[in-house]
PDB file of C-alpha atoms in Angstrom:
ATOM      1  CA  ILE A 276      12.922 -43.219 -20.720  1.00  0.00           C
ATOM      2  CA  ASN A 277      13.337 -46.961 -20.641  1.00  0.00           C
ATOM      3  CA  PRO A 278      16.622 -48.641 -21.616  1.00  0.00           C
ATOM      4  CA  GLY A 279      16.833 -48.762 -25.400  1.00  0.00           C
ATOM      5  CA  ASN A 280      14.411 -45.890 -25.903  1.00  0.00           C
ATOM      6  CA  SER A 281      17.073 -43.180 -26.200  1.00  0.00           C
ATOM      7  CA  GLY A 282      16.842 -41.685 -29.665  1.00  0.00           C
ATOM      8  CA  GLY A 283      13.123 -42.332 -29.819  1.00  0.00           C
ATOM      9  CA  PRO A 284      10.459 -39.678 -30.332  1.00  0.00           C
ATOM     10  CA  LEU A 285       9.016 -37.626 -27.508  1.00  0.00           C
ATOM     11  CA  LEU A 286       5.344 -37.051 -28.283  1.00  0.00           C
ATOM     12  CA  ASP A 287       2.881 -34.517 -26.966  1.00  0.00           C
ATOM     13  CA  ARG A 288      -0.622 -35.604 -26.001  1.00  0.00           C
ATOM     14  CA  GLU A 289      -1.822 -35.047 -29.559  1.00  0.00           C
ATOM     15  CA  GLY A 290       0.785 -37.406 -30.991  1.00  0.00           C
ATOM     16  CA  ARG A 291       3.087 -34.723 -32.451  1.00  0.00           C
ATOM     17  CA  ILE A 292       6.831 -35.287 -32.183  1.00  0.00           C
ATOM     18  CA  ILE A 293       8.258 -32.545 -29.979  1.00  0.00           C
ATOM     19  CA  GLY A 294      11.684 -33.974 -29.251  1.00  0.00           C
ATOM     20  CA  ILE A 295      14.137 -36.838 -29.417  1.00  0.00           C
ATOM     21  CA  THR A 296      14.790 -38.579 -26.103  1.00  0.00           C
ATOM     22  CA  TYR A 297      18.392 -39.064 -25.059  1.00  0.00           C
ATOM     23  CA  GLN A 298      18.938 -39.414 -21.325  1.00  0.00           C
ATOM     24  CA  ILE A 299      17.354 -40.009 -17.937  1.00  0.00           C
ATOM     25  CA  VAL A 300      18.677 -39.001 -14.530  1.00  0.00           C
ATOM     26  CA  SER A 301      17.512 -41.425 -11.907  1.00  0.00           C
ATOM     27  CA  ASN A 302      18.629 -41.572  -8.284  1.00  0.00           C
ATOM     28  CA  SER A 303      17.081 -45.010  -7.876  1.00  0.00           C
ATOM     29  CA  GLY A 304      18.519 -46.598 -11.016  1.00  0.00           C
ATOM     30  CA  ALA A 305      14.985 -47.416 -12.083  1.00  0.00           C
ATOM     31  CA  ASN A 306      13.226 -46.008 -15.116  1.00  0.00           C
ATOM     32  CA  ALA A 307      11.878 -43.147 -13.039  1.00  0.00           C
ATOM     33  CA  GLY A 308      13.471 -39.748 -12.811  1.00  0.00           C
ATOM     34  CA  VAL A 309      13.997 -36.728 -15.021  1.00  0.00           C
ATOM     35  CA  GLY A 310      14.150 -37.421 -18.746  1.00  0.00           C
ATOM     36  CA  PHE A 311      15.853 -35.172 -21.277  1.00  0.00           C
ATOM     37  CA  ALA A 312      15.151 -34.654 -24.962  1.00  0.00           C
ATOM     38  CA  VAL A 313      16.529 -32.599 -27.827  1.00  0.00           C
ATOM     39  CA  PRO A 314      13.782 -30.187 -28.985  1.00  0.00           C
ATOM     40  CA  ILE A 315      12.481 -31.155 -32.423  1.00  0.00           C
ATOM     41  CA  ASN A 316      13.286 -27.752 -33.965  1.00  0.00           C
ATOM     42  CA  THR A 317      16.905 -28.162 -32.853  1.00  0.00           C
ATOM     43  CA  ALA A 318      17.014 -31.631 -34.384  1.00  0.00           C
ATOM     44  CA  LYS A 319      15.494 -30.354 -37.648  1.00  0.00           C
ATOM     45  CA  ARG A 320      18.235 -27.725 -37.866  1.00  0.00           C
ATOM     46  CA  ILE A 321      21.189 -29.918 -36.921  1.00  0.00           C
ATOM     47  CA  VAL A 322      20.452 -33.381 -38.349  1.00  0.00           C
ATOM     48  CA  PRO A 323      20.638 -32.416 -42.065  1.00  0.00           C
ATOM     49  CA  ALA A 324      24.141 -30.985 -41.533  1.00  0.00           C
ATOM     50  CA  LEU A 325      25.185 -34.116 -39.661  1.00  0.00           C
ATOM     51  CA  ILE A 326      23.885 -36.314 -42.462  1.00  0.00           C
ATOM     52  CA  SER A 327      25.519 -34.317 -45.249  1.00  0.00           C
ATOM     53  CA  SER A 328      28.894 -33.499 -43.668  1.00  0.00           C
ATOM     54  CA  GLY A 329      29.129 -35.282 -40.332  1.00  0.00           C
ATOM     55  CA  ILE A 330      29.440 -32.052 -38.326  1.00  0.00           C
ATOM     56  CA  TYR A 331      27.336 -29.109 -37.247  1.00  0.00           C
ATOM     57  CA  GLN A 332      29.033 -25.766 -36.800  1.00  0.00           C
ATOM     58  CA  TYR A 333      27.652 -23.409 -34.164  1.00  0.00           C
ATOM     59  CA  ALA A 334      27.958 -19.648 -34.440  1.00  0.00           C
ATOM     60  CA  PHE A 335      30.602 -18.071 -32.216  1.00  0.00           C
ATOM     61  CA  LEU A 336      30.649 -14.540 -30.834  1.00  0.00           C
ATOM     62  CA  GLY A 337      33.559 -14.949 -28.411  1.00  0.00           C
ATOM     63  CA  ILE A 338      32.294 -13.542 -25.136  1.00  0.00           C
ATOM     64  CA  SER A 339      31.562 -14.547 -21.607  1.00  0.00           C
ATOM     65  CA  GLY A 340      28.899 -12.540 -19.889  1.00  0.00           C
ATOM     66  CA  THR A 341      26.149 -12.385 -17.337  1.00  0.00           C
ATOM     67  CA  SER A 342      22.597 -11.141 -17.313  1.00  0.00           C
ATOM     68  CA  LEU A 343      22.373  -7.547 -16.157  1.00  0.00           C
ATOM     69  CA  ASP A 344      20.385  -7.324 -12.942  1.00  0.00           C
ATOM     70  CA  LEU A 345      19.531  -4.313 -10.791  1.00  0.00           C
ATOM     71  CA  ARG A 346      22.648  -4.585  -8.617  1.00  0.00           C
ATOM     72  CA  LEU A 347      24.981  -4.916 -11.624  1.00  0.00           C
ATOM     73  CA  ALA A 348      23.239  -1.975 -13.282  1.00  0.00           C
ATOM     74  CA  GLN A 349      23.706   0.164 -10.171  1.00  0.00           C
ATOM     75  CA  ALA A 350      27.370  -0.819  -9.835  1.00  0.00           C
ATOM     76  CA  ASN A 351      27.880   0.148 -13.503  1.00  0.00           C
ATOM     77  CA  ASN A 352      26.005   3.467 -13.148  1.00  0.00           C
ATOM     78  CA  ILE A 353      23.321   2.373 -15.589  1.00  0.00           C
ATOM     79  CA  SER A 354      20.186   4.453 -15.318  1.00  0.00           C
ATOM     80  CA  GLY A 355      16.699   3.425 -16.302  1.00  0.00           C
ATOM     81  CA  ASN A 356      15.492  -0.083 -16.991  1.00  0.00           C
ATOM     82  CA  VAL A 357      18.347  -1.322 -19.167  1.00  0.00           C
ATOM     83  CA  GLN A 358      18.345  -5.082 -19.598  1.00  0.00           C
ATOM     84  CA  GLY A 359      20.870  -7.163 -21.434  1.00  0.00           C
ATOM     85  CA  VAL A 360      24.186  -8.979 -21.078  1.00  0.00           C
ATOM     86  CA  LEU A 361      27.155  -7.445 -19.305  1.00  0.00           C
ATOM     87  CA  LEU A 362      30.293  -8.622 -21.100  1.00  0.00           C
ATOM     88  CA  LEU A 363      32.808  -9.993 -18.630  1.00  0.00           C
ATOM     89  CA  GLU A 364      35.508 -11.235 -20.993  1.00  0.00           C
ATOM     90  CA  ILE A 365      36.226 -11.090 -24.700  1.00  0.00           C
ATOM     91  CA  VAL A 366      38.055 -14.016 -26.315  1.00  0.00           C
ATOM     92  CA  ASP A 367      41.244 -12.915 -28.100  1.00  0.00           C
ATOM     93  CA  ASP A 368      40.972 -12.868 -31.916  1.00  0.00           C
ATOM     94  CA  SER A 369      37.231 -13.611 -31.737  1.00  0.00           C
ATOM     95  CA  PRO A 370      34.455 -11.884 -33.685  1.00  0.00           C
ATOM     96  CA  ALA A 371      33.633  -9.854 -30.549  1.00  0.00           C
ATOM     97  CA  ALA A 372      37.269  -8.767 -30.146  1.00  0.00           C
ATOM     98  CA  ASN A 373      37.580  -7.888 -33.825  1.00  0.00           C
ATOM     99  CA  SER A 374      34.463  -5.696 -33.597  1.00  0.00           C
ATOM    100  CA  GLY A 375      35.833  -3.713 -30.650  1.00  0.00           C
ATOM    101  CA  LEU A 376      33.531  -5.015 -27.914  1.00  0.00           C
ATOM    102  CA  ARG A 377      34.932  -4.602 -24.407  1.00  0.00           C
ATOM    103  CA  GLY A 378      34.738  -6.849 -21.373  1.00  0.00           C
ATOM    104  CA  SER A 379      34.775  -5.772 -17.736  1.00  0.00           C
ATOM    105  CA  THR A 380      38.093  -4.393 -16.592  1.00  0.00           C
ATOM    106  CA  GLU A 381      37.464  -3.711 -12.922  1.00  0.00           C
ATOM    107  CA  ALA A 382      35.362  -4.747  -9.967  1.00  0.00           C
ATOM    108  CA  GLN A 383      33.542  -2.654  -7.396  1.00  0.00           C
ATOM    109  CA  GLU A 384      32.413  -3.535  -3.891  1.00  0.00           C
ATOM    110  CA  VAL A 385      28.851  -2.578  -3.027  1.00  0.00           C
ATOM    111  CA  ASN A 386      27.456  -3.526   0.392  1.00  0.00           C
ATOM    112  CA  GLY A 387      30.066  -6.258   0.801  1.00  0.00           C
ATOM    113  CA  ASN A 388      29.511  -7.777  -2.664  1.00  0.00           C
ATOM    114  CA  ILE A 389      31.958  -7.561  -5.558  1.00  0.00           C
ATOM    115  CA  TYR A 390      30.505  -6.627  -8.959  1.00  0.00           C
ATOM    116  CA  PRO A 391      32.251  -6.524 -12.349  1.00  0.00           C
ATOM    117  CA  ILE A 392      32.183  -3.085 -13.935  1.00  0.00           C
ATOM    118  CA  GLY A 393      33.262  -1.446 -17.158  1.00  0.00           C
ATOM    119  CA  GLY A 394      32.106  -3.990 -19.722  1.00  0.00           C
ATOM    120  CA  ASP A 395      29.862  -3.336 -22.702  1.00  0.00           C
ATOM    121  CA  ILE A 396      26.228  -4.364 -22.376  1.00  0.00           C
ATOM    122  CA  ILE A 397      24.486  -6.111 -25.295  1.00  0.00           C
ATOM    123  CA  THR A 398      20.822  -5.076 -25.320  1.00  0.00           C
ATOM    124  CA  GLY A 399      19.762  -6.386 -28.732  1.00  0.00           C
ATOM    125  CA  ILE A 400      20.603  -8.411 -31.819  1.00  0.00           C
ATOM    126  CA  ASP A 401      19.201  -7.304 -35.182  1.00  0.00           C
ATOM    127  CA  ASN A 402      16.509  -5.211 -33.447  1.00  0.00           C
ATOM    128  CA  ILE A 403      15.472  -8.112 -31.186  1.00  0.00           C
ATOM    129  CA  THR A 404      15.652  -7.277 -27.484  1.00  0.00           C
ATOM    130  CA  VAL A 405      18.108  -9.262 -25.396  1.00  0.00           C
ATOM    131  CA  ASN A 406      16.917  -9.401 -21.772  1.00  0.00           C
ATOM    132  CA  GLY A 407      19.736 -11.600 -20.507  1.00  0.00           C
ATOM    133  CA  MET A 408      22.315 -14.264 -21.254  1.00  0.00           C
ATOM    134  CA  ASP A 409      19.687 -16.945 -21.945  1.00  0.00           C
ATOM    135  CA  ASP A 410      18.156 -14.723 -24.662  1.00  0.00           C
ATOM    136  CA  LEU A 411      21.548 -14.055 -26.237  1.00  0.00           C
ATOM    137  CA  ILE A 412      22.473 -17.744 -26.355  1.00  0.00           C
ATOM    138  CA  ALA A 413      19.070 -18.784 -27.700  1.00  0.00           C
ATOM    139  CA  LEU A 414      19.049 -16.109 -30.414  1.00  0.00           C
ATOM    140  CA  LEU A 415      22.539 -17.009 -31.610  1.00  0.00           C
ATOM    141  CA  ASP A 416      21.865 -20.744 -31.486  1.00  0.00           C
ATOM    142  CA  GLU A 417      18.458 -20.722 -33.152  1.00  0.00           C
ATOM    143  CA  ASN A 418      18.829 -17.995 -35.765  1.00  0.00           C
ATOM    144  CA  TYR A 419      22.433 -17.614 -36.882  1.00  0.00           C
ATOM    145  CA  LYS A 420      25.285 -19.613 -38.345  1.00  0.00           C
ATOM    146  CA  PRO A 421      28.997 -18.976 -38.815  1.00  0.00           C
ATOM    147  CA  GLY A 422      29.601 -16.262 -41.409  1.00  0.00           C
ATOM    148  CA  ASP A 423      26.370 -14.378 -40.653  1.00  0.00           C
ATOM    149  CA  THR A 424      26.764 -10.687 -39.879  1.00  0.00           C
ATOM    150  CA  ILE A 425      24.650  -9.437 -36.989  1.00  0.00           C
ATOM    151  CA  THR A 426      24.063  -5.972 -35.592  1.00  0.00           C
ATOM    152  CA  LEU A 427      24.416  -5.701 -31.835  1.00  0.00           C
ATOM    153  CA  ASP A 428      22.855  -2.892 -29.820  1.00  0.00           C
ATOM    154  CA  VAL A 429      25.399  -1.962 -27.155  1.00  0.00           C
ATOM    155  CA  VAL A 430      25.550   0.292 -24.094  1.00  0.00           C
ATOM    156  CA  ARG A 431      29.013   1.479 -23.052  1.00  0.00           C
ATOM    157  CA  ASN A 432      30.186   3.643 -20.145  1.00  0.00           C
ATOM    158  CA  GLY A 433      26.822   3.758 -18.467  1.00  0.00           C
ATOM    159  CA  ASN A 434      24.629   5.344 -21.099  1.00  0.00           C
ATOM    160  CA  ASP A 435      26.448   5.651 -24.452  1.00  0.00           C
ATOM    161  CA  THR A 436      24.517   3.550 -26.972  1.00  0.00           C
ATOM    162  CA  PHE A 437      25.684   2.414 -30.384  1.00  0.00           C
ATOM    163  CA  ALA A 438      25.321  -0.401 -32.897  1.00  0.00           C
ATOM    164  CA  VAL A 439      28.169  -2.632 -34.014  1.00  0.00           C
ATOM    165  CA  ASN A 440      28.255  -5.159 -36.843  1.00  0.00           C
ATOM    166  CA  VAL A 441      29.836  -8.515 -36.020  1.00  0.00           C
ATOM    167  CA  THR A 442      30.509 -11.393 -38.417  1.00  0.00           C
ATOM    168  CA  LEU A 443      30.076 -14.604 -36.446  1.00  0.00           C
ATOM    169  CA  GLY A 444      32.784 -17.253 -36.451  1.00  0.00           C
ATOM    170  CA  VAL A 445      32.775 -20.987 -35.854  1.00  0.00           C
ATOM    171  CA  ARG A 446      32.572 -22.093 -32.242  1.00  0.00           C
ATOM    172  CA  PRO A 447      35.876 -23.747 -31.307  1.00  0.00           C
ATOM    173  CA  GLY A 448      35.661 -27.506 -31.384  1.00  0.00           C
ATOM    174  CA  THR A 449      32.918 -27.650 -34.066  1.00  0.00           C
ATOM    175  CA  SER A 450      34.990 -27.461 -37.254  1.00  0.00           C
ATOM    176  CA  ASN A 451      36.718 -30.049 -39.432  1.00  0.00           C
ATOM    177  CA  SER A 452      40.118 -28.424 -39.019  1.00  0.00           C
TER     178      SER A 452
END
């Protein structure tokens, strides 16, 4: 990305716009390095809101979490091949808190490593499988807006499964107020 080209189109080899360039990281200071671009579908979703109101509001669930891996599953006595997001913390007065979701409350040492235990595990949103934190973030970002009600598939206490409806809020720092 040469100086002055930020904000220009990123094209694929067939000439289709696939992104909007915005930054380069270069150890040499030259125009060689790793370039970054906003994906075009993200731009198509966000730019109209920016033009009409000057802001874009992201959906907010109000959790911090981590992808469930084999060691976390074992520490939490999860049987089978459960994948998802182990909730570590729930933000006070957030949509997640208001729906009754629970974060981890304890930690357990296994083979010298400390693992969070006791939190709910999100395994799906609106019947779409959530394999990890990246899936959860992408689904919320790409498909939902503040005010939308979603249904989360949740595992609690090892193997108790249930669904919970959550009305998404506005991510802090993205509102006019």
